[in-house]
Coordinates of C-alpha atoms in Angstrom, one line a residue:
X1 CA -8.6 25.1 15.2
X2 CA -12.2 25.2 16.0
X3 CA -15.3 25.6 14.0
X4 CA -14.5 29.1 12.9
X5 CA -11.2 28.5 11.1
X6 CA -11.5 29.8 7.6
X7 CA -8.1 29.8 5.8
X8 CA -4.6 28.5 6.2
X9 CA -3.0 31.9 6.7
X10 CA -5.1 32.3 9.8
X11 CA -3.9 29.2 11.6
X12 CA -0.9 30.7 13.5
X13 CA -3.4 33.2 15.0
X14 CA -6.1 30.7 15.7
X15 CA -7.2 30.9 19.4
X16 CA -7.5 27.2 19.8
X17 CA -4.1 26.4 18.4
X18 CA -2.5 29.2 20.4
X19 CA -4.0 27.8 23.6
X20 CA -2.9 24.2 22.7
X21 CA 0.7 25.4 22.2
X22 CA 0.7 28.1 24.9
X23 CA 1.8 28.1 28.5
X24 CA -1.5 27.0 30.0
X25 CA -2.0 23.3 30.8
X26 CA -5.3 21.8 29.4
X27 CA -7.0 19.0 31.3
X28 CA -8.0 15.8 29.3
X29 CA -11.6 16.5 30.4
X30 CA -11.7 20.1 29.3
X31 CA -14.5 21.0 26.7
X32 CA -11.7 22.7 24.8
X33 CA -10.8 19.5 23.0
X34 CA -14.3 19.2 21.3
X35 CA -13.9 22.8 20.2
X36 CA -10.4 22.2 18.9
X37 CA -11.5 19.2 16.9
X38 CA -14.4 21.0 15.2
X39 CA -12.7 22.8 12.3
X40 CA -12.9 23.5 8.6
X41 CA -11.3 25.7 6.0
X42 CA -10.9 25.7 2.2
X43 CA -8.8 22.9 0.9
X44 CA -5.2 23.7 -0.3
X45 CA -5.2 23.5 -4.0
X46 CA -1.6 24.2 -4.8
X47 CA 1.9 23.4 -3.6
X48 CA 2.1 27.0 -2.3
X49 CA -0.9 26.4 0.0
X50 CA 0.6 23.1 1.2
X51 CA 3.8 25.0 2.0
X52 CA 1.7 27.6 3.9
X53 CA 0.1 24.8 5.9
X54 CA 3.6 23.5 6.7
X55 CA 4.8 26.9 7.8
X56 CA 1.7 27.4 9.9
X57 CA 2.3 24.0 11.6
X58 CA 5.9 24.9 12.2
X59 CA 4.9 28.1 13.9
X60 CA 2.5 26.3 16.3
X61 CA 5.1 23.6 16.9
X62 CA 7.8 26.0 18.0
X63 CA 5.6 27.4 20.6
X64 CA 4.5 23.9 21.7
X65 CA 8.1 22.7 21.9
X66 CA 8.9 25.6 24.2
X67 CA 5.8 25.2 26.5
X68 CA 5.1 21.4 26.4
X69 CA 7.7 20.5 29.1
X70 CA 5.6 22.6 31.5
X71 CA 2.1 22.0 30.2
X72 CA 2.2 18.4 28.9
X73 CA -0.4 19.4 26.3
X74 CA 1.0 17.1 23.6
X75 CA 0.5 14.2 25.9
X76 CA -3.0 15.4 26.9
X77 CA -3.9 15.7 23.2
X78 CA -2.6 12.2 22.6
X79 CA -4.5 10.7 25.5
X80 CA -7.7 12.4 24.4
X81 CA -7.3 10.8 21.0
X82 CA -6.5 7.4 22.5
X83 CA -9.6 7.5 24.6
X84 CA -11.7 8.2 21.5
X85 CA -10.1 5.4 19.5
X86 CA -11.4 2.9 22.1
X87 CA -14.9 3.9 21.1
X88 CA -14.3 4.2 17.4
X89 CA -15.6 0.8 16.4
X90 CA -18.9 1.2 18.3
X91 CA -19.2 4.7 16.9
X92 CA -18.9 3.4 13.4
X93 CA -21.5 0.7 14.0
X94 CA -23.9 3.4 15.5
X95 CA -23.1 5.8 12.6
X96 CA -21.9 8.5 15.0
X97 CA -20.7 10.9 12.3
X98 CA -19.8 13.7 14.7
X99 CA -17.6 11.5 16.9
X100 CA -15.7 9.9 14.0
X101 CA -15.2 13.3 12.3
X102 CA -13.8 14.9 15.5
X103 CA -11.6 11.8 16.2
X104 CA -10.3 12.1 12.7
X105 CA -9.5 15.8 13.2
X106 CA -7.7 15.0 16.4
X107 CA -5.5 12.5 14.6
X108 CA -4.9 15.0 11.8
X109 CA -3.6 17.6 14.3
X110 CA -1.4 14.9 15.9
X111 CA -0.1 13.9 12.5
X112 CA 0.8 17.5 11.6
X113 CA 2.6 18.1 14.9
X114 CA 4.4 14.8 14.7
X115 CA 5.6 15.5 11.2
X116 CA 7.3 18.8 12.3
X117 CA 8.6 17.3 15.6
X118 CA 10.3 14.4 13.7
X119 CA 11.9 16.9 11.3
X120 CA 13.2 19.2 14.0
X121 CA 14.4 16.8 16.7
X122 CA 15.9 13.5 17.5
X123 CA 13.8 10.4 18.3
X124 CA 14.9 10.6 21.9
X125 CA 13.8 14.2 22.2
X126 CA 10.5 13.3 20.6
X127 CA 9.9 10.4 23.0
X128 CA 10.6 12.8 25.9
X129 CA 8.0 15.2 24.7
X130 CA 5.4 12.5 25.0
X131 CA 6.3 11.9 28.7
X132 CA 5.8 15.5 29.9
X133 CA 2.9 16.1 32.3
X134 CA 1.3 19.1 34.0
X135 CA 3.9 19.6 36.7
X136 CA 6.8 21.8 37.4
X137 CA 8.9 22.7 34.4
X138 CA 10.6 19.8 32.7
X139 CA 9.0 17.1 34.9
X140 CA 7.8 13.9 33.2
X141 CA 5.7 10.9 34.0
X142 CA 7.3 8.1 36.0
X143 CA 4.7 5.6 34.8
X144 CA 6.0 2.6 32.9
X145 CA 3.7 3.4 30.0
X146 CA 5.2 4.7 26.8
X147 CA 2.7 7.1 25.3
X148 CA 4.4 7.2 21.9
X149 CA 4.4 3.4 21.7
X150 CA 0.8 3.4 22.8
X151 CA -0.1 5.9 20.0
X152 CA 1.6 3.7 17.4
X153 CA -0.2 0.6 18.6
X154 CA -3.5 2.5 18.6
X155 CA -2.9 3.5 14.9
X156 CA -2.3 -0.1 14.0
X157 CA -5.4 -1.2 15.7
X158 CA -7.4 1.6 14.1
X159 CA -6.2 0.4 10.6
X160 CA -6.8 -3.3 11.3
X161 CA -10.0 -3.3 13.4
X162 CA -12.1 -0.3 12.2
X163 CA -14.7 -1.4 9.7
X164 CA -14.2 0.4 6.4
X165 CA -17.4 2.4 5.8
X166 CA -18.2 5.7 4.2
X167 CA -17.9 7.5 7.5
X168 CA -14.6 5.8 8.4
X169 CA -12.8 6.0 5.1
X170 CA -11.1 9.3 5.8
X171 CA -9.9 8.4 9.3
X172 CA -8.5 5.1 7.9
X173 CA -6.5 7.1 5.4
X174 CA -5.3 9.4 8.1
X175 CA -4.2 6.6 10.4
X176 CA -2.1 5.1 7.6
X177 CA -0.6 8.6 6.8
X178 CA 0.2 9.0 10.5
X179 CA 2.1 5.7 10.5
X180 CA 4.1 6.9 7.4
X181 CA 4.9 10.1 9.3
X182 CA 5.9 8.1 12.4
X183 CA 8.5 6.4 10.3
X184 CA 9.6 9.5 8.3
X185 CA 12.7 10.1 10.5
X186 CA 14.5 8.2 7.7
X187 CA 14.0 11.2 5.4
X188 CA 16.2 13.4 7.6
X189 CA 19.2 11.1 7.7
X190 CA 21.7 10.7 4.8
X191 CA 22.5 7.2 5.9
X192 CA 20.1 4.3 6.1
X193 CA 18.8 3.9 9.6
X194 CA 19.7 0.6 11.1
X195 CA 18.6 1.3 14.7
X196 CA 15.6 3.4 15.5
X197 CA 13.1 3.8 18.3
X198 CA 10.3 3.6 15.8
X199 CA 11.7 0.4 14.4
X200 CA 12.0 -1.0 17.9
X201 CA 8.3 -0.2 18.6
X202 CA 7.2 -2.1 15.5
X203 CA 9.5 -5.1 15.8
X204 CA 8.9 -6.0 19.5
X205 CA 6.5 -5.3 22.3
X206 CA 2.7 -4.7 22.0
X207 CA 2.9 -3.9 18.3
X208 CA 4.5 -7.1 17.2
X209 CA 1.4 -9.4 17.5
X210 CA -0.4 -7.2 15.0
X211 CA 2.2 -7.8 12.3
X212 CA 0.4 -10.3 10.0
X213 CA -3.0 -8.6 10.6
X214 CA -1.5 -5.2 9.6
X215 CA 0.2 -6.5 6.5
X216 CA -2.9 -8.4 5.4
X217 CA -5.1 -5.3 5.9
X218 CA -2.8 -3.1 3.8
X219 CA -2.6 -5.7 1.1
X220 CA -6.4 -6.0 1.0
X221 CA -6.7 -2.2 0.9
X222 CA -4.5 -2.3 -2.2
X223 CA -6.4 -5.2 -3.7
X224 CA -9.8 -3.7 -3.3
X225 CA -8.9 -0.1 -4.5
X226 CA -11.8 1.3 -2.5
X227 CA -12.7 4.8 -3.8
X228 CA -13.6 7.6 -1.4
X229 CA -17.4 8.1 -0.9
X230 CA -19.1 10.4 -3.4
X231 CA -19.5 14.1 -2.6
X232 CA -22.2 14.8 -0.1
X233 CA -22.2 11.3 1.4
X234 CA -22.8 13.0 4.7
X235 CA -22.8 16.7 5.6
X236 CA -22.8 18.2 9.0
X237 CA -25.1 21.1 10.0
X238 CA -23.7 24.6 9.4
X239 CA -22.1 26.1 12.5
X240 CA -24.1 28.8 14.3
X241 CA -21.0 31.1 14.5
X242 CA -20.9 31.4 10.7
X243 CA -18.3 28.7 10.1
X244 CA -18.5 26.8 6.8
X245 CA -20.1 23.4 6.1
X246 CA -18.2 20.6 7.7
X247 CA -17.7 17.5 5.6
X248 CA -16.7 14.1 7.1
X249 CA -15.5 13.1 3.7
X250 CA -15.1 15.2 0.6
X251 CA -14.3 14.2 -3.0
X252 CA -15.7 17.3 -4.8
X253 CA -13.0 19.6 -3.4
X254 CA -13.0 22.0 -6.3
X255 CA -16.7 22.6 -6.0
X256 CA -17.0 23.0 -2.2
X257 CA -16.2 26.0 0.0
X258 CA -15.1 24.3 3.2
X259 CA -14.1 20.7 3.9
X260 CA -12.2 18.9 6.7
X261 CA -8.6 19.8 6.7
X262 CA -7.1 16.4 5.7
X263 CA -9.6 15.8 3.0
X264 CA -8.3 18.9 1.3
X265 CA -4.8 17.6 1.7
X266 CA -5.2 14.3 0.0
X267 CA -7.6 15.6 -2.7
X268 CA -5.2 18.3 -3.8
X269 CA -3.1 15.5 -5.5
X270 CA -6.1 14.6 -7.7
X271 CA -6.1 18.2 -8.8
X272 CA -2.5 18.2 -9.7
X273 CA -1.6 20.8 -7.1
X274 CA 1.5 19.5 -5.3
X275 CA 4.8 17.8 -6.0
X276 CA 6.7 17.7 -9.3
X277 CA 5.8 14.1 -9.9
X278 CA 2.4 14.0 -8.3
X279 CA 1.1 16.8 -10.5
X280 CA 1.8 14.8 -13.6
X281 CA 0.5 11.5 -12.2
X282 CA -2.9 10.0 -13.2
X283 CA -5.7 10.8 -10.8
X284 CA -5.7 8.7 -7.6
X285 CA -8.9 6.8 -7.6
X286 CA -8.2 5.3 -4.2
X287 CA -6.2 7.3 -1.7
X288 CA -6.7 4.5 0.8
X289 CA -5.1 1.9 -1.6
X290 CA -2.3 4.3 -2.5
X291 CA -1.4 5.1 1.1
X292 CA -1.7 1.5 2.2
X293 CA 0.8 0.3 -0.5
X294 CA 3.3 3.0 0.4
X295 CA 3.1 2.1 4.1
X296 CA 3.5 -1.5 3.3
X297 CA 6.6 -0.9 1.2
X298 CA 8.1 1.2 4.0
X299 CA 7.5 -1.5 6.6
X300 CA 8.8 -4.3 4.4
X301 CA 12.0 -2.4 3.7
X302 CA 12.8 -1.6 7.3
X303 CA 16.3 -2.8 8.2
X304 CA 16.5 -5.8 10.5
X305 CA 17.3 -5.2 14.2
X306 CA 20.6 -6.7 15.4
X307 CA 18.9 -9.8 16.8
X308 CA 15.4 -9.5 15.3
X309 CA 14.6 -10.0 11.5
X310 CA 12.1 -7.5 10.1
X311 CA 8.7 -9.2 10.9
X312 CA 6.9 -7.3 8.2
X313 CA 9.2 -8.7 5.6
X314 CA 8.7 -12.1 7.1
X315 CA 5.0 -11.7 6.7
X316 CA 5.2 -10.5 3.1
X317 CA 7.6 -13.3 2.0
X318 CA 5.6 -16.2 3.6
X319 CA 1.9 -15.6 3.2
X320 CA -0.1 -18.2 1.3
X321 CA -3.2 -18.5 -0.9
X322 CA -6.6 -18.9 0.7
X323 CA -6.9 -22.0 -1.5
X324 CA -3.8 -23.6 0.1
X325 CA -5.0 -25.9 2.9
X326 CA -1.5 -27.1 3.9
X327 CA -0.4 -26.3 7.5
X328 CA 1.7 -23.3 8.2
X329 CA 5.4 -24.2 8.9
X330 CA 6.0 -23.7 12.6
X331 CA 9.3 -22.1 11.8
X332 CA 7.8 -19.3 9.8
X333 CA 6.2 -16.5 12.0
X334 CA 3.7 -13.9 11.1
X335 CA 2.2 -15.8 8.1
X336 CA -1.4 -15.6 6.9
X337 CA -3.6 -16.3 3.9
X338 CA -4.9 -14.0 1.2
X339 CA -6.8 -14.5 -2.0
X340 CA -4.1 -14.9 -4.7
X341 CA -6.6 -14.4 -7.6
X342 CA -7.6 -11.0 -6.3
X343 CA -4.0 -10.1 -5.6
X344 CA -3.0 -11.1 -9.1
X345 CA -5.8 -9.1 -10.7
X346 CA -4.9 -6.0 -8.7
X347 CA -1.2 -6.3 -9.6
X348 CA -2.1 -6.6 -13.3
X349 CA -4.3 -3.5 -13.2
X350 CA -2.0 -1.2 -11.2
X351 CA 1.4 -1.5 -12.9
X352 CA 1.3 2.1 -14.1
X353 CA 2.7 3.2 -10.7
X354 CA 6.2 2.6 -9.4
X355 CA 5.0 1.3 -6.1
X356 CA 2.8 -1.4 -7.6
X357 CA 5.7 -2.6 -9.7
X358 CA 7.9 -2.6 -6.7
X359 CA 5.3 -4.7 -4.8
X360 CA 5.2 -7.1 -7.7
X361 CA 9.0 -7.4 -7.7
X362 CA 9.1 -8.0 -3.9
X363 CA 6.5 -10.8 -4.1
X364 CA 8.0 -12.5 -7.1
X365 CA 11.5 -12.3 -5.7
X366 CA 10.8 -13.1 -2.1
X367 CA 7.5 -15.0 -1.8
X368 CA 7.8 -18.5 -3.4
X369 CA 4.1 -19.1 -3.0
X370 CA 3.2 -16.1 -5.0
X371 CA 5.9 -16.8 -7.7
X372 CA 4.7 -20.4 -8.1
X373 CA 1.1 -19.3 -8.4
X374 CA 1.8 -16.6 -11.0
X375 CA 3.9 -18.8 -13.1
X376 CA 1.1 -21.4 -13.2
X377 CA -1.5 -18.8 -14.5
X378 CA -2.8 -19.3 -18.0
X379 CA -3.4 -15.6 -18.5
X380 CA 0.2 -14.3 -17.9
X381 CA -0.3 -11.8 -20.7
X382 CA -2.4 -9.7 -18.3
X383 CA 0.7 -9.3 -16.1
X384 CA 3.4 -9.3 -18.8
X385 CA 1.8 -6.7 -21.1
X386 CA 1.8 -3.9 -18.5
X387 CA 5.4 -4.6 -17.7
X388 CA 6.3 -4.4 -21.4
X389 CA 4.5 -1.1 -21.6
X390 CA 6.7 0.3 -18.8
X391 CA 9.8 -0.7 -20.8
X392 CA 8.4 0.5 -24.1
X393 CA 7.7 4.0 -22.6
X394 CA 11.2 4.0 -21.0
X395 CA 11.7 7.7 -21.7
X396 CA 8.5 8.5 -19.6
X397 CA 9.4 6.4 -16.6
X398 CA 11.8 6.8 -13.8
X399 CA 15.0 4.7 -14.1
X400 CA 14.0 2.8 -10.9
X401 CA 10.7 1.9 -12.4
X402 CA 12.4 0.6 -15.6
X403 CA 14.8 -1.4 -13.5
X404 CA 12.1 -3.1 -11.5
X405 CA 10.1 -3.9 -14.6
X406 CA 13.2 -5.4 -16.2
X407 CA 14.1 -7.5 -13.1
X408 CA 10.6 -8.8 -13.0
X409 CA 11.0 -10.1 -16.6
X410 CA 14.4 -11.6 -15.6
X411 CA 12.8 -13.5 -12.7
X412 CA 10.0 -14.7 -14.9
X413 CA 12.4 -15.9 -17.6
X414 CA 14.2 -18.1 -15.1
X415 CA 11.3 -20.5 -15.5
X416 CA 11.3 -22.7 -18.6
X417 CA 7.5 -23.2 -18.5
X418 CA 7.1 -19.4 -18.7
X419 CA 9.5 -19.2 -21.6
X420 CA 7.5 -21.9 -23.5
X421 CA 4.0 -20.6 -22.7
X422 CA 4.6 -17.0 -23.8
X423 CA 5.1 -18.2 -27.4
X424 CA 1.7 -19.9 -27.3
X425 CA -0.2 -16.7 -26.4
X426 CA -1.3 -14.9 -29.5
X427 CA -2.0 -11.1 -29.2
X428 CA -4.1 -9.0 -31.6
X429 CA -3.4 -5.3 -32.5
X430 CA -0.9 -4.0 -29.9
X431 CA -1.9 -0.4 -30.2
X432 CA 0.9 1.1 -28.0
X433 CA 3.7 -0.4 -30.1
X434 CA 4.1 2.3 -32.8
X435 CA 7.3 1.3 -34.7
X436 CA 5.3 -1.2 -36.7
X437 CA 1.8 -2.4 -37.0
X438 CA 1.5 -5.7 -35.2
X439 CA -1.9 -7.1 -36.1
X440 CA -1.0 -10.5 -34.7
X441 CA 2.1 -11.6 -32.7
X442 CA 2.9 -14.0 -29.9
X443 CA 3.6 -12.6 -26.4
X444 CA 7.1 -14.1 -26.6
X445 CA 7.9 -12.3 -29.8
X446 CA 6.6 -9.0 -28.4
X447 CA 8.7 -9.4 -25.3
X448 CA 11.8 -9.9 -27.5
X449 CA 11.0 -6.7 -29.5
X450 CA 10.5 -4.6 -26.4
X451 CA 13.6 -5.8 -24.6
X452 CA 15.7 -5.3 -27.7
X453 CA 14.2 -1.8 -28.1
X454 CA 15.1 -1.1 -24.4
X455 CA 18.7 -2.1 -25.0
X456 CA 18.9 0.2 -28.0
X457 CA 17.5 3.1 -26.1
X458 CA 20.0 2.5 -23.3
X459 CA 22.9 2.2 -25.7
X460 CA 22.0 5.5 -27.4
X461 CA 21.1 7.5 -24.2
X462 CA 22.2 6.4 -20.8
X463 CA 24.6 3.6 -21.6
X464 CA 23.9 1.9 -18.3
X465 CA 25.7 -1.4 -18.2
X466 CA 23.4 -2.8 -15.5
X467 CA 20.3 -2.3 -17.7
X468 CA 21.6 -3.8 -20.9
X469 CA 23.2 -6.7 -19.0
X470 CA 19.9 -7.7 -17.4
X471 CA 18.0 -7.2 -20.7
X472 CA 20.4 -9.6 -22.4
X473 CA 20.1 -12.1 -19.5
X474 CA 16.4 -12.2 -20.0
X475 CA 16.7 -12.8 -23.7
X476 CA 19.4 -15.5 -23.0
X477 CA 17.1 -17.3 -20.6
X478 CA 14.4 -17.4 -23.2
X479 CA 16.6 -18.3 -26.2
X480 CA 16.4 -22.1 -26.0
X481 CA 12.6 -21.9 -25.9
X482 CA 12.1 -19.5 -28.8
X483 CA 9.1 -20.7 -30.8
X484 CA 7.6 -19.5 -34.0
X485 CA 9.3 -16.1 -33.8
X486 CA 7.4 -13.3 -35.6
X487 CA 9.3 -12.3 -38.7
X488 CA 9.9 -8.8 -37.3
X489 CA 11.2 -10.2 -34.0
X490 CA 13.6 -12.4 -36.0
X491 CA 14.8 -9.5 -38.0
X492 CA 15.4 -7.4 -34.9
X493 CA 17.5 -10.2 -33.3
X494 CA 19.7 -10.6 -36.4
X495 CA 20.1 -6.9 -37.2
X496 CA 20.7 -5.9 -33.6
X497 CA 24.5 -6.5 -33.8
X498 CA 24.7 -4.1 -36.8
X499 CA 23.4 -1.2 -34.7
X500 CA 25.7 -2.0 -31.8
X501 CA 28.9 -3.1 -33.5
X502 CA 31.1 -1.1 -31.1
X503 CA 29.8 -2.9 -28.0
X504 CA 31.8 -6.2 -28.0
X505 CA 30.2 -7.8 -25.0
X506 CA 26.7 -7.1 -26.4
X507 CA 27.6 -8.6 -29.7
X508 CA 29.0 -11.7 -28.0
X509 CA 25.8 -12.2 -26.0
X510 CA 23.6 -11.7 -29.0
X511 CA 25.5 -14.2 -30.9
X512 CA 25.2 -16.7 -28.0
X513 CA 21.5 -16.1 -28.0
X514 CA 21.2 -16.8 -31.7
X515 CA 23.4 -19.8 -31.3
X516 CA 21.2 -21.1 -28.4
X517 CA 18.1 -20.8 -30.5
X518 CA 19.7 -22.6 -33.5
X519 CA 21.0 -25.5 -31.4
X520 CA 17.8 -26.0 -29.3
X521 CA 14.8 -24.9 -31.4
X522 CA 15.9 -24.4 -35.0
X523 CA 13.0 -26.4 -36.3
X524 CA 10.5 -24.0 -34.6
X525 CA 12.0 -20.8 -36.0
X526 CA 12.1 -20.7 -39.8
X527 CA 11.8 -16.9 -39.7
X528 CA 15.0 -16.6 -37.7
X529 CA 16.9 -18.7 -40.3
X530 CA 15.3 -16.5 -43.1
X531 CA 16.6 -13.4 -41.3
X532 CA 20.1 -15.0 -40.9
X533 CA 20.3 -15.7 -44.6
X534 CA 19.0 -12.3 -45.5
X535 CA 21.6 -10.6 -43.4
X536 CA 24.4 -13.1 -43.8
X537 CA 26.9 -10.5 -45.0
X538 CA 26.6 -8.9 -41.6
X539 CA 28.4 -11.9 -40.0
X540 CA 31.5 -11.6 -42.2
X541 CA 33.1 -9.2 -39.8
X542 CA 32.6 -11.6 -36.9
X543 CA 34.2 -14.7 -38.4
X544 CA 37.8 -13.4 -38.0
X545 CA 37.2 -11.7 -34.7
X546 CA 39.0 -13.7 -31.9
X547 CA 36.2 -13.1 -29.4
X548 CA 33.5 -14.5 -31.7
X549 CA 35.1 -17.4 -33.7
X550 CA 33.9 -20.2 -31.4
X551 CA 30.3 -19.0 -31.3
X552 CA 30.3 -18.3 -35.0
X553 CA 30.8 -22.0 -35.9
X554 CA 27.2 -23.0 -35.6
X555 CA 25.9 -19.8 -37.2
X556 CA 28.2 -20.4 -40.2
X557 CA 27.1 -23.9 -40.5
X558 CA 23.4 -23.0 -40.6
X559 CA 24.0 -20.2 -43.1
X560 CA 26.1 -22.3 -45.5
X561 CA 23.7 -25.3 -45.3
X562 CA 20.6 -23.3 -46.1
X563 CA 22.4 -21.1 -48.7
X564 CA 23.4 -24.2 -50.5
X565 CA 19.8 -25.5 -50.6
X566 CA 18.5 -22.2 -51.9
X567 CA 21.1 -22.2 -54.7
X568 CA 19.9 -25.6 -55.7
X569 CA 16.3 -24.4 -55.8
X570 CA 17.2 -21.7 -58.4
X571 CA 16.9 -17.9 -58.5
X572 CA 13.9 -15.5 -58.1
X573 CA 12.4 -17.4 -55.2
X574 CA 9.5 -15.9 -53.3
X575 CA 9.5 -15.4 -49.6
X576 CA 7.0 -18.2 -49.2
X577 CA 9.2 -20.5 -51.3
X578 CA 12.3 -19.7 -49.3
X579 CA 10.4 -20.4 -46.0
X580 CA 9.2 -23.7 -47.5
X581 CA 12.8 -24.7 -48.4
X582 CA 14.0 -23.7 -44.9
X583 CA 11.3 -25.9 -43.2
X584 CA 12.2 -28.8 -45.4
X585 CA 15.9 -28.3 -44.8
X586 CA 15.6 -28.3 -41.0
X587 CA 14.7 -32.0 -41.1
X588 CA 17.8 -32.8 -43.2
X589 CA 20.3 -30.6 -41.2
X590 CA 22.7 -33.0 -39.4
X591 CA 22.2 -31.9 -35.8
X592 CA 25.4 -33.7 -34.6
X593 CA 27.5 -31.1 -36.5
X594 CA 26.2 -28.3 -34.3
X595 CA 28.6 -27.7 -31.5
X596 CA 27.1 -27.9 -28.0
X597 CA 27.6 -24.9 -25.7
X598 CA 26.7 -24.6 -22.0
X599 CA 23.0 -23.7 -21.5
X600 CA 22.4 -20.0 -21.2
X601 CA 20.8 -19.5 -17.8
X602 CA 21.0 -16.4 -15.7
X603 CA 19.5 -15.9 -12.3
X604 CA 18.7 -12.6 -10.6
X605 CA 20.6 -12.1 -7.4
X606 CA 20.0 -9.1 -5.2
X607 CA 23.0 -6.9 -4.6
X608 CA 24.7 -6.9 -1.2
X609 CA 23.0 -4.5 1.2
X610 CA 19.9 -4.0 -1.0
X611 CA 18.5 -1.6 1.6
X612 CA 21.0 1.0 0.3
X613 CA 19.0 1.0 -2.9
X614 CA 15.5 0.2 -1.8
X615 CA 15.0 2.4 1.2
X616 CA 15.8 5.7 -0.6
X617 CA 13.7 4.5 -3.5
X618 CA 10.7 3.7 -1.3
X619 CA 10.9 7.1 0.5
X620 CA 11.2 8.9 -2.8
X621 CA 7.9 7.3 -3.8
X622 CA 6.4 8.4 -0.5
X623 CA 7.7 11.9 -1.0
X624 CA 6.2 12.1 -4.5
X625 CA 3.1 10.0 -4.2
X626 CA 1.7 10.1 -0.6
X627 CA -1.6 11.8 -0.5
X628 CA -1.9 14.7 2.0
X629 CA 1.8 14.7 3.1
X630 CA 4.2 17.5 2.4
X631 CA 7.8 17.8 3.4
X632 CA 10.0 20.8 2.7
X633 CA 12.5 19.5 0.2
X634 CA 15.3 21.6 1.8
X635 CA 14.9 19.4 4.9
X636 CA 15.3 16.1 3.1
X637 CA 18.6 14.4 3.7
X638 CA 18.1 10.9 2.4
X639 CA 18.1 11.8 -1.3
X640 CA 18.7 14.9 -3.4
X641 CA 15.5 17.0 -3.8
X642 CA 14.6 19.9 -6.0
X643 CA 13.5 23.0 -4.2
X644 CA 10.4 23.4 -6.5

């Protein structure tokens, strides 16, 4: 590319790229590499420009694919980068801006080439391209080293071992992006990959010992949400040949004329320039955190090898709190410790994104240490409220995001302690709930309102059985622990059947939920009894229905008992007086007359072959949310893509 690169459209004609991809072999010691790695051009600011960059890369790659078997230039480029990474830590400590900037640019070129190679050829062909050397046509190295594997290990070491400073921020982002690209072969297969060279590299050999360290680093990157350095953190001197200013890191993209190539790529997403989803997303305050989380999710959802379980999933499902001094079980590999308080805070703050919600689901479902810690928190509202907001704004969220949020609630409601404690947390002025002004309401009552609203939305729009079944399961898990229900929540529970009278299975479950509350916590819920009495005519239709007769027995008993007491108290009773009579009557109600039913308890169980759902989901998040990475939607095979 060189220091005189000026715009994307010039790249196919760039003399340095033409030499790299041409028929001439380039020695690893050639000064050419320093010239190639000194480039700048205006940042892409639209999806059109990102496509232009992709097309320019494809043009260079076609030439490189043709000539590389003779020249071995791809291997030479990789070896030059690898030699530089060995000095990266020292360069960071010495504040060697130029060296780090050029190393970053070398990695960016490799990443661009790798992305096109993976799209255009099989993994076996790709692996072969990294073995070619400067010899006769088609000859390759007979050495035992695997350059592609060495490159992957080097990326992992760069991510885990390079100190995060202003001058290393961008190369850290680029290394994570390169790993995502390395695994992107999944995008070009319709079926879930169960055997892959890239998977093999990661799950055995020299990469394996870095498993826990890599997972821990990616988690801490997510937790810390480090922002990129401010504009002008460090600026390199203007090139004598008239090239633009070269920035090691750049945040003020829209204001600057020339910046490093990759900085432009990731910053374009903050300008709303690329991707149908990304353009509408909130500004990414931490590209490093975003990219780290996406890579972590990709790694965790890799399929197991035939005889080797996914070590990254093992690490994520077994790590412990830094406050936990108990010894690690010898049977659990790749475990480590992390600060659970910091992790909890980050998860609470980041739930606006699909990927953060997916991480929360993964940890709650698969890591018992995390689940136990979270359920013991006394500030669960900080976690539950963002999840309720996702469900409340269901029409603005992807269906997968809604599912993940709902399953998180279902997992939480499996715990009786959670179901009790949420009714003890009193919230003030829930501004995002617009159906009714809620100046004061318990977290439990708000959860009930939002879940019922989600069921109603589903029944009137998508009619997805999976969604409403899980909503009802969460309410059922909570029902025996209902406490001091808000009058509006009680009304919505009782009137719910009226809106959904055609859905028999929903009515049955709602009647069971009401029954569970009456038999287990009647004395705690006068507002529910009030709502029952107010809407008692609604239940006439259920008494003779064969599917509801058994469950109506207790509801009929409660209605008749309290109706009788209200008649004895006379007419024209105020709301306050009715509630007073109900509270007094609860003590006199003969509990032995209430029929006992089996406890309503539902447990979330993952579907068989969950990878068929999660792997396409994770890669759709990568496609829509990864900073600085663009794939032609026409090339994507894993899931249907629009061509815009």
